[in-house]
PDB file of C-alpha atoms in Angstrom:
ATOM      1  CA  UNK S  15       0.000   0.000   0.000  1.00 55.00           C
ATOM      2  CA  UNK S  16       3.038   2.172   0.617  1.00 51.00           C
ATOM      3  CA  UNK S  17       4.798   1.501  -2.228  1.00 55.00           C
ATOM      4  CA  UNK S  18       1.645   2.449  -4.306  1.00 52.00           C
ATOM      5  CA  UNK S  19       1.136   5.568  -2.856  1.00 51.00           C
ATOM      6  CA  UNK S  20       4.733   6.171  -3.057  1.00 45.00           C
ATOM      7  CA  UNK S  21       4.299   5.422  -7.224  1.00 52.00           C
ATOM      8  CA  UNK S  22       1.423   7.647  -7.572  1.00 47.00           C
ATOM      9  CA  UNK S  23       2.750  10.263  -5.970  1.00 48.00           C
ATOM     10  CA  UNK S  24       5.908   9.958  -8.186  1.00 45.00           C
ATOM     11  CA  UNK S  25       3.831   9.362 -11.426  1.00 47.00           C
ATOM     12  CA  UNK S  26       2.188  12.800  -9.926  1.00 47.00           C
ATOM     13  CA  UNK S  27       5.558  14.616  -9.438  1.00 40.00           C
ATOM     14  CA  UNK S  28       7.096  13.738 -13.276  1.00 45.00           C
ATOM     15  CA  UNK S  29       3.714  15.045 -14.570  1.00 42.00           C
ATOM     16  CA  UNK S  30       3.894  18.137 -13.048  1.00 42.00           C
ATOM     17  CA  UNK S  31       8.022  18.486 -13.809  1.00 38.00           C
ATOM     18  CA  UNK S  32       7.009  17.569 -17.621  1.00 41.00           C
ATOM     19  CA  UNK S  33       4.581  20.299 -17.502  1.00 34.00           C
ATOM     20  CA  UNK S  34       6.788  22.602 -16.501  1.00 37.00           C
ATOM     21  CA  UNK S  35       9.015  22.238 -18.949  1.00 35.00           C
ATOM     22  CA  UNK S  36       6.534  21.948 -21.849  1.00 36.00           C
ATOM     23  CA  UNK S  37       5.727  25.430 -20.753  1.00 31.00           C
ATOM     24  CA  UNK S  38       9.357  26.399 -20.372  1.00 37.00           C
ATOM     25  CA  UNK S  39       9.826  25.342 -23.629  1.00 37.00           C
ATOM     26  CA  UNK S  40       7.137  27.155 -25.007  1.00 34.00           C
ATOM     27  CA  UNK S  41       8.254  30.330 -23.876  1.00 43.00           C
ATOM     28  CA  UNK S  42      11.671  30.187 -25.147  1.00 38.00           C
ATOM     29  CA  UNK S  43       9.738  29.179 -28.385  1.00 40.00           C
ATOM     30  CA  UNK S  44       7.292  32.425 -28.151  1.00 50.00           C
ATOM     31  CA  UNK S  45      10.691  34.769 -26.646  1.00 66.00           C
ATOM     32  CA  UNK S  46      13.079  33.664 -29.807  1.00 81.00           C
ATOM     33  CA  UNK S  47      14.177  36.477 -32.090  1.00 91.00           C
ATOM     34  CA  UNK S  48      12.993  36.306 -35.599  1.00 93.00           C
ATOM     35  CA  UNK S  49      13.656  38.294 -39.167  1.00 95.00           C
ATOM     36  CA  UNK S  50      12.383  38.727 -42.079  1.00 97.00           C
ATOM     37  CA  UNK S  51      14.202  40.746 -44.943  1.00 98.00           C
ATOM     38  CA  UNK S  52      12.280  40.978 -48.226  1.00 98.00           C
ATOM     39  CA  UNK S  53      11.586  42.859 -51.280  1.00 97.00           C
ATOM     40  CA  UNK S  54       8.323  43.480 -53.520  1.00 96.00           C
ATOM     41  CA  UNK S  55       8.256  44.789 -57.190  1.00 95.00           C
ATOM     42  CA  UNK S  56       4.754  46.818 -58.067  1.00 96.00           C
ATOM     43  CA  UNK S  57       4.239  48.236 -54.222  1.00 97.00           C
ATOM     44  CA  UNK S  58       4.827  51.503 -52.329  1.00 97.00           C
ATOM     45  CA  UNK S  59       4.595  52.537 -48.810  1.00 97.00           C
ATOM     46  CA  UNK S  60       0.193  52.851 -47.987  1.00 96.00           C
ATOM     47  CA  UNK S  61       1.212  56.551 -46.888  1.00 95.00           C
ATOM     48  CA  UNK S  62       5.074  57.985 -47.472  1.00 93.00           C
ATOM     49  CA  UNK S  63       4.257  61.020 -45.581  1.00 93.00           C
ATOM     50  CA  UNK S  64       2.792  59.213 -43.054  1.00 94.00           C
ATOM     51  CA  UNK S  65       5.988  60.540 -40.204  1.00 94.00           C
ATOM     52  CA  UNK S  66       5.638  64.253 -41.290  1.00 92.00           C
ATOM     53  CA  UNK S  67       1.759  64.151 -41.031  1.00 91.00           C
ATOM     54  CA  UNK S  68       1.919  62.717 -37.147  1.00 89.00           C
ATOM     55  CA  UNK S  69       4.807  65.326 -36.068  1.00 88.00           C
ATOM     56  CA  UNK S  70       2.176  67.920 -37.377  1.00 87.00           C
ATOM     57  CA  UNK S  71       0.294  66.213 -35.284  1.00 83.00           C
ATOM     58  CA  UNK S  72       2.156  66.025 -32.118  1.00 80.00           C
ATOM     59  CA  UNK S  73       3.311  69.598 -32.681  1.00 77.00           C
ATOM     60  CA  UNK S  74      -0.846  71.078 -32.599  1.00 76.00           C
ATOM     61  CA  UNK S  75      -0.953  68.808 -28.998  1.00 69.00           C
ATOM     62  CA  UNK S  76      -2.581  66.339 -30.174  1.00 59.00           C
ATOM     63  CA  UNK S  77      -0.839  63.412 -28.559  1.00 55.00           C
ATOM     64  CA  UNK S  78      -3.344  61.460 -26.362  1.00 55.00           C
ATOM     65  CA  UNK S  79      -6.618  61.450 -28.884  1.00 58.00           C
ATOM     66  CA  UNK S  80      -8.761  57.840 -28.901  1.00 52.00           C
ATOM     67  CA  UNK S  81      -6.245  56.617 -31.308  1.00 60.00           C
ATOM     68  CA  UNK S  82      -3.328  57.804 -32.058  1.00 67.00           C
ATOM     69  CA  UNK S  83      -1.011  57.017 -34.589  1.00 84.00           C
ATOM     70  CA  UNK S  84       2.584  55.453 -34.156  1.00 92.00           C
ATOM     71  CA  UNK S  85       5.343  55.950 -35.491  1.00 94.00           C
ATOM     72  CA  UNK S  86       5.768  52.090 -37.125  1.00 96.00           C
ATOM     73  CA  UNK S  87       2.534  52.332 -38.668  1.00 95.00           C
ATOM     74  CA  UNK S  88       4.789  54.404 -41.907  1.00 96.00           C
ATOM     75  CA  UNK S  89       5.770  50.866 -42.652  1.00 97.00           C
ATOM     76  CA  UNK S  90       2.424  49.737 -43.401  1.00 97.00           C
ATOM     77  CA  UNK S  91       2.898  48.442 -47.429  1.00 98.00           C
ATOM     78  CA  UNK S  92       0.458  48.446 -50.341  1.00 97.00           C
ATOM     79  CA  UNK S  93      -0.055  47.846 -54.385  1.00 97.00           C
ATOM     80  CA  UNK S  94       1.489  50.698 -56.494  1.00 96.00           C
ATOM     81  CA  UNK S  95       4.203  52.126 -58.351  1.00 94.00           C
ATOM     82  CA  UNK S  96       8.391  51.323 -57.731  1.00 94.00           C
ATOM     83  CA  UNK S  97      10.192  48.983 -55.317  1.00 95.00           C
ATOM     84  CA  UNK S  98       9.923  48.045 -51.494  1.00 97.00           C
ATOM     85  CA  UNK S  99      12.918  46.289 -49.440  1.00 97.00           C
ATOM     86  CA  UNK S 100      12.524  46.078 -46.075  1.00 98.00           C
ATOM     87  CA  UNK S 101      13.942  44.025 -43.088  1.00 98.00           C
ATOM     88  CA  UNK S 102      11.798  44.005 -39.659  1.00 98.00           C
ATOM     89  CA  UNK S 103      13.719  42.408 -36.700  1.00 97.00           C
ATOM     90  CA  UNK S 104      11.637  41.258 -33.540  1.00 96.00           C
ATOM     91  CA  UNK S 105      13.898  40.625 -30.269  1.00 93.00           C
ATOM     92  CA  UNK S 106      12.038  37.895 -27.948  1.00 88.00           C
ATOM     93  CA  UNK S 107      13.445  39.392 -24.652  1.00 71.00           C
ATOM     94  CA  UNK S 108      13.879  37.099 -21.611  1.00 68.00           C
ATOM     95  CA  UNK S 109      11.527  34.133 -21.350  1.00 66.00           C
ATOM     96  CA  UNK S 110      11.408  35.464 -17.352  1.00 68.00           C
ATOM     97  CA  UNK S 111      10.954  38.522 -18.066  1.00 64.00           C
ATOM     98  CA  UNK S 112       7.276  40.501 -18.763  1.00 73.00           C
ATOM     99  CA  UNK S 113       6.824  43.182 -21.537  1.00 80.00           C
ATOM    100  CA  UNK S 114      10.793  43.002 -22.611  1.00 83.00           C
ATOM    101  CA  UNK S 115       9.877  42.221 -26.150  1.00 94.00           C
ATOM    102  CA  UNK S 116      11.542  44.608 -29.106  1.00 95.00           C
ATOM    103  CA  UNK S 117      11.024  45.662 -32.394  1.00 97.00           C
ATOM    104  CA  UNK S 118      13.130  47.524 -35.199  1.00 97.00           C
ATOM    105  CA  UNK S 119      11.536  47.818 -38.812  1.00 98.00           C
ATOM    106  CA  UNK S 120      13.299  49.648 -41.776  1.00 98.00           C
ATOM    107  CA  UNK S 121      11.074  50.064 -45.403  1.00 98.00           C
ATOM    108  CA  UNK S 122      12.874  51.388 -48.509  1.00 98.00           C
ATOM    109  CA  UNK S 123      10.887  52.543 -51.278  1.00 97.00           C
ATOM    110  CA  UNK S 124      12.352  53.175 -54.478  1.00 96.00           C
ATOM    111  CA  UNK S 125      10.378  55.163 -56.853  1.00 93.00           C
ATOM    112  CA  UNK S 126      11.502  53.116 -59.883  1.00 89.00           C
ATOM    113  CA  UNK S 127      12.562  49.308 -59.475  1.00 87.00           C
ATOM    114  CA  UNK S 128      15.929  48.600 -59.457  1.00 83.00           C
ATOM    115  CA  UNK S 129      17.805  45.994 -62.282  1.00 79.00           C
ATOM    116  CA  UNK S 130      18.167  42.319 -61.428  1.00 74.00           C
ATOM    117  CA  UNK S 131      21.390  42.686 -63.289  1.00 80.00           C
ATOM    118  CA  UNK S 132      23.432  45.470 -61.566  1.00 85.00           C
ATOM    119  CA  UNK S 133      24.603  47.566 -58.801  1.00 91.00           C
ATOM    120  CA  UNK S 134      22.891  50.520 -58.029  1.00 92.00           C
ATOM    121  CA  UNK S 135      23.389  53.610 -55.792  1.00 95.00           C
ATOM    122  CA  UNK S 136      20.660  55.651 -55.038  1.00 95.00           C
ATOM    123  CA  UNK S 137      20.030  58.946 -53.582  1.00 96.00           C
ATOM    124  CA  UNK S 138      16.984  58.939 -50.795  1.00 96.00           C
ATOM    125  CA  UNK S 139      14.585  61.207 -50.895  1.00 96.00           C
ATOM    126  CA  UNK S 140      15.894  62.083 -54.095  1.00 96.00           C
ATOM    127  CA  UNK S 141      14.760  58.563 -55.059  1.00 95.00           C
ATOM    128  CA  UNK S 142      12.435  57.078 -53.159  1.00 96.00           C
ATOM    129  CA  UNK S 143      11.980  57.079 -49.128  1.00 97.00           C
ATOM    130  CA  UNK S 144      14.025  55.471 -46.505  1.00 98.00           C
ATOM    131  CA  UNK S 145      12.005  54.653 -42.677  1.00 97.00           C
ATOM    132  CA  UNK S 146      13.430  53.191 -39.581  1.00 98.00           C
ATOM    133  CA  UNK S 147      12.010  52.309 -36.119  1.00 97.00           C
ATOM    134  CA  UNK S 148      12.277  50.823 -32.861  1.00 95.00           C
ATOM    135  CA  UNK S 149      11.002  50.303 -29.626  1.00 94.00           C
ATOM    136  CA  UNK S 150       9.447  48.232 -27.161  1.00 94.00           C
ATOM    137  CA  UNK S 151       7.208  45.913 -28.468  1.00 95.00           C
ATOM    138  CA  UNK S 152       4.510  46.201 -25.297  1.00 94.00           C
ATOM    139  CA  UNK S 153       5.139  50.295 -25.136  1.00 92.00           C
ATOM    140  CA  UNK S 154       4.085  51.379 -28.266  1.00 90.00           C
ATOM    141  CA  UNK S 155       3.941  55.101 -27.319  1.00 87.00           C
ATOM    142  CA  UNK S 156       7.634  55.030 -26.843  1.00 89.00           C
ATOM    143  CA  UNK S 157       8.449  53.930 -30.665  1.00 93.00           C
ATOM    144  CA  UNK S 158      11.728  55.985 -32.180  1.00 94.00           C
ATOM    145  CA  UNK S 159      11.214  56.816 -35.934  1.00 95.00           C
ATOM    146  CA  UNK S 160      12.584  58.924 -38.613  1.00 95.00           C
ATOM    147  CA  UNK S 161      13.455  59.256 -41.620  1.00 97.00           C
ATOM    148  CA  UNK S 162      16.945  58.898 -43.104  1.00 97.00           C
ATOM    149  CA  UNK S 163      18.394  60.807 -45.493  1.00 97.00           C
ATOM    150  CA  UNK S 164      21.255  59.277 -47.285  1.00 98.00           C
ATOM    151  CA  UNK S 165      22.718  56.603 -50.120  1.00 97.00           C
ATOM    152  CA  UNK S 166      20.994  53.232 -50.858  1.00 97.00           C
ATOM    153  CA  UNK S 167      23.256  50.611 -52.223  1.00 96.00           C
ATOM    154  CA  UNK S 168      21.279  48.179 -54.367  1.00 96.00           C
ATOM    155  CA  UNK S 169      23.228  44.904 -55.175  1.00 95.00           C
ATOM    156  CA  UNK S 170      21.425  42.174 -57.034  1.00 94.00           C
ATOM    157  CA  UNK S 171      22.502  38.304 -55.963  1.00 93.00           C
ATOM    158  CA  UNK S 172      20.997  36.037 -57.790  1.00 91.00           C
ATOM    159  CA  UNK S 173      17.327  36.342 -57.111  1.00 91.00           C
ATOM    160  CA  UNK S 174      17.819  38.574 -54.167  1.00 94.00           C
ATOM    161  CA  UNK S 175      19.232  42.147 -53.091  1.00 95.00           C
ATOM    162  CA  UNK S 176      21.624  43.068 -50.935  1.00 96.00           C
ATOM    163  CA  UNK S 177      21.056  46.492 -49.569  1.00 97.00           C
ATOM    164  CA  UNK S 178      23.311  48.793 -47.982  1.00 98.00           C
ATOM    165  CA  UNK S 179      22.267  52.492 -45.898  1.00 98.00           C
ATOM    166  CA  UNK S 180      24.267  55.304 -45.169  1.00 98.00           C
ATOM    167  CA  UNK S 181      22.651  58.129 -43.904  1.00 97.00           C
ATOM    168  CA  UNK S 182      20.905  60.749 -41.114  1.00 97.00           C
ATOM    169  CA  UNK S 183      18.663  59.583 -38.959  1.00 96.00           C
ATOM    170  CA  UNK S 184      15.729  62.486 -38.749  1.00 93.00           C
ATOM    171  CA  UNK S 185      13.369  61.535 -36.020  1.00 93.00           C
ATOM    172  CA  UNK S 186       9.532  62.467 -36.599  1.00 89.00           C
ATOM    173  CA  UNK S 187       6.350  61.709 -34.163  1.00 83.00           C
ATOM    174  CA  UNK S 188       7.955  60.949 -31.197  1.00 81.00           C
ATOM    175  CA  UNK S 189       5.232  60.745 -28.774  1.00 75.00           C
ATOM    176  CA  UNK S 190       7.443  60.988 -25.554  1.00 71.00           C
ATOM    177  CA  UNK S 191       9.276  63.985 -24.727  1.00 68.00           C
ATOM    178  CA  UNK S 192      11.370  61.975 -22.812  1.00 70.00           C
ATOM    179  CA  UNK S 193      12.374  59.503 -25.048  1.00 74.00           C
ATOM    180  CA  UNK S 194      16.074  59.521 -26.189  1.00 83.00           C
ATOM    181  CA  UNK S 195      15.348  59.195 -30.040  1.00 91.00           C
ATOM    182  CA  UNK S 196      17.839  61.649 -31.344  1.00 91.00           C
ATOM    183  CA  UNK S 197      19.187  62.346 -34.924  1.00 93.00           C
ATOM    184  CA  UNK S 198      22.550  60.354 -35.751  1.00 94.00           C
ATOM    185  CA  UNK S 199      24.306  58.667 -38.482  1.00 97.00           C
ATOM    186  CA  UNK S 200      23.025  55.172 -39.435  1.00 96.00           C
ATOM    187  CA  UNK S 201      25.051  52.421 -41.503  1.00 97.00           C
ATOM    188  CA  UNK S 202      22.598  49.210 -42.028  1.00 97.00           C
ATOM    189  CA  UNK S 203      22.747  46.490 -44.685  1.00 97.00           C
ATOM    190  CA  UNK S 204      20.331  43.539 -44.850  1.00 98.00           C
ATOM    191  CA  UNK S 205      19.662  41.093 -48.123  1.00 97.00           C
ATOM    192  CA  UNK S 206      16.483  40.332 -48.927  1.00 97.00           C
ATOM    193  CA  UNK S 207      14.198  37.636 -50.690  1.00 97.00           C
ATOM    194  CA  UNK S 208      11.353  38.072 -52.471  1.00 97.00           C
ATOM    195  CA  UNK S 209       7.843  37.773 -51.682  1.00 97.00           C
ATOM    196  CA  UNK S 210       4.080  38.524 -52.441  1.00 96.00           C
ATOM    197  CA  UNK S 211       2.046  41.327 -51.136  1.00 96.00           C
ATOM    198  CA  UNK S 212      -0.527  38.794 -49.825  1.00 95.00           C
ATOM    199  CA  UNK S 213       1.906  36.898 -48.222  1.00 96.00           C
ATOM    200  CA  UNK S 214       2.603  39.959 -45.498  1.00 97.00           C
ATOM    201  CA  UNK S 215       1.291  39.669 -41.989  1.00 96.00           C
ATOM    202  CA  UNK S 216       0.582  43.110 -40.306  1.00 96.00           C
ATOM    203  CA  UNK S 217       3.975  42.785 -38.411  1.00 96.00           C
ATOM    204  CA  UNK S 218       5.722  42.815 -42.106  1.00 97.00           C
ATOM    205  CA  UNK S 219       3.847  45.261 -42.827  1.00 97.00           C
ATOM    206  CA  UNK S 220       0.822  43.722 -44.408  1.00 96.00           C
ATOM    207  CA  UNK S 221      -2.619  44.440 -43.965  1.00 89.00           C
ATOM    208  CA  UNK S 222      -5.198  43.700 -41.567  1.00 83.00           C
ATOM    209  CA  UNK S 223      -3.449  45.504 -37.957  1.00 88.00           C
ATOM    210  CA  UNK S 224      -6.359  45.552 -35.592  1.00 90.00           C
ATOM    211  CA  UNK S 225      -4.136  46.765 -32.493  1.00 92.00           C
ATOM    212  CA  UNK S 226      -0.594  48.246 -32.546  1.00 94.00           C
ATOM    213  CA  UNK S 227       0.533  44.802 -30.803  1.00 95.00           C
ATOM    214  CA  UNK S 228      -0.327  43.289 -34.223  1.00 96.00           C
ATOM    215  CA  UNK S 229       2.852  45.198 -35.684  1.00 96.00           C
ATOM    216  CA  UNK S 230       5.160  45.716 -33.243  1.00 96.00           C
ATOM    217  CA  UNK S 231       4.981  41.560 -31.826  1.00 95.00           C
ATOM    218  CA  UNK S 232       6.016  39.152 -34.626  1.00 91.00           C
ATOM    219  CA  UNK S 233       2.824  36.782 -35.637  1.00 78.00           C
TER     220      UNK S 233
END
């Protein structure tokens, strides 16, 4: 009778130590960093002005209305004229840590696609419209973005780009005063694949975002 109380109460112990580490394992699985660096032919950003029209914006005091506008929402992507390549980075944080998530998105739109068959330099905004931001995934209101102004190296490989940025960083819309999003000099390079419009999820940039979490957590 001992010995099969002892054995249930075993059985009962590795349940509960495989349960905990089924759900250990899912949240290192949920926390792991992910990218995705791609490029689309025949799309544009859904509004390139979208930074200057929220500093306008912030500057008339109108930064706590039913719902605002962030900063990473200028990635948001759409059917139209010239070339997007873009790489979005999400950072898992600590699987025992709450809220530590982060997120840093950068969009390039060319006005005119570039050649499969050579390297390109190209002049932004001259040529098309370069956006970067970051921030805390669970925080939206404390997203950095701006615009840079600089050179975009196009280089084709094969079937995909490599893509190299030099350039200001201008920050627009910052939503807290406090927040140390200041202007700088960026140097970024990421090579991307290619991909369909319909294939984005709102994180990438697709459409769809119902809440800000949908594009600042990856999905």
């Amino acid at each position: 009778m001992v010995q099969r109380r002892f054995r249930f109460l075993l059985c009962g112990l590795l349940a509960l130590a495989l349960v905990a580490a089924s759900l250990f394992a899912l949240g290192l699985y949920s926390n792991r960093d992910r990218n995705s660096s791609f490029y689309l032919v025949d799309a544009e950003l859904a509004d390139a002005g979208y930074l200057d029209k929220l500093q306008i914006e912030l500057q008339a005091g109108d930064t706590f209305r039913a719902n605002p506008g962030f900063g990473f929402s200028a990635h948001r992507l759409k059917a139209g004229d010239g070339m997007v390549l873009a790489h979005r980075h999400f950072t898992g944080g600590s699987a025992m840590v709450t809220d530590d998530e982060g997120y840093q998105k950068l969009t390039v739109w060319l006005r005119r696609p570039v050649s499969l068959s050579a390297q390109q330099s190209l002049r932004v905004p001259e040529q098309g419209v370069v956006l970067l931001s970051s921030g805390g995934s669970a925080w939206p209101r404390n997203d950095c973005s701006a615009y840079i102004r600089g050179v975009v190296d196009v280089t084709p490989l094969g079937s995909e780009f490599k893509v190299g940025i030099h350039g200001s960083f201008e920050p627009r819309g910052i939503r807290d005063p406090w927040h140390p999003c200041k202007p700088r000099e960026v140097a970024l390079q990421f090579q991307a694949s290619p991909i369909q419009l319909r294939d984005l999820s709102p994180w990438q940039g697709g459409a769809a975002a119902a809440h800000p979490y949908d594009e600042t957590y990856a999905r």
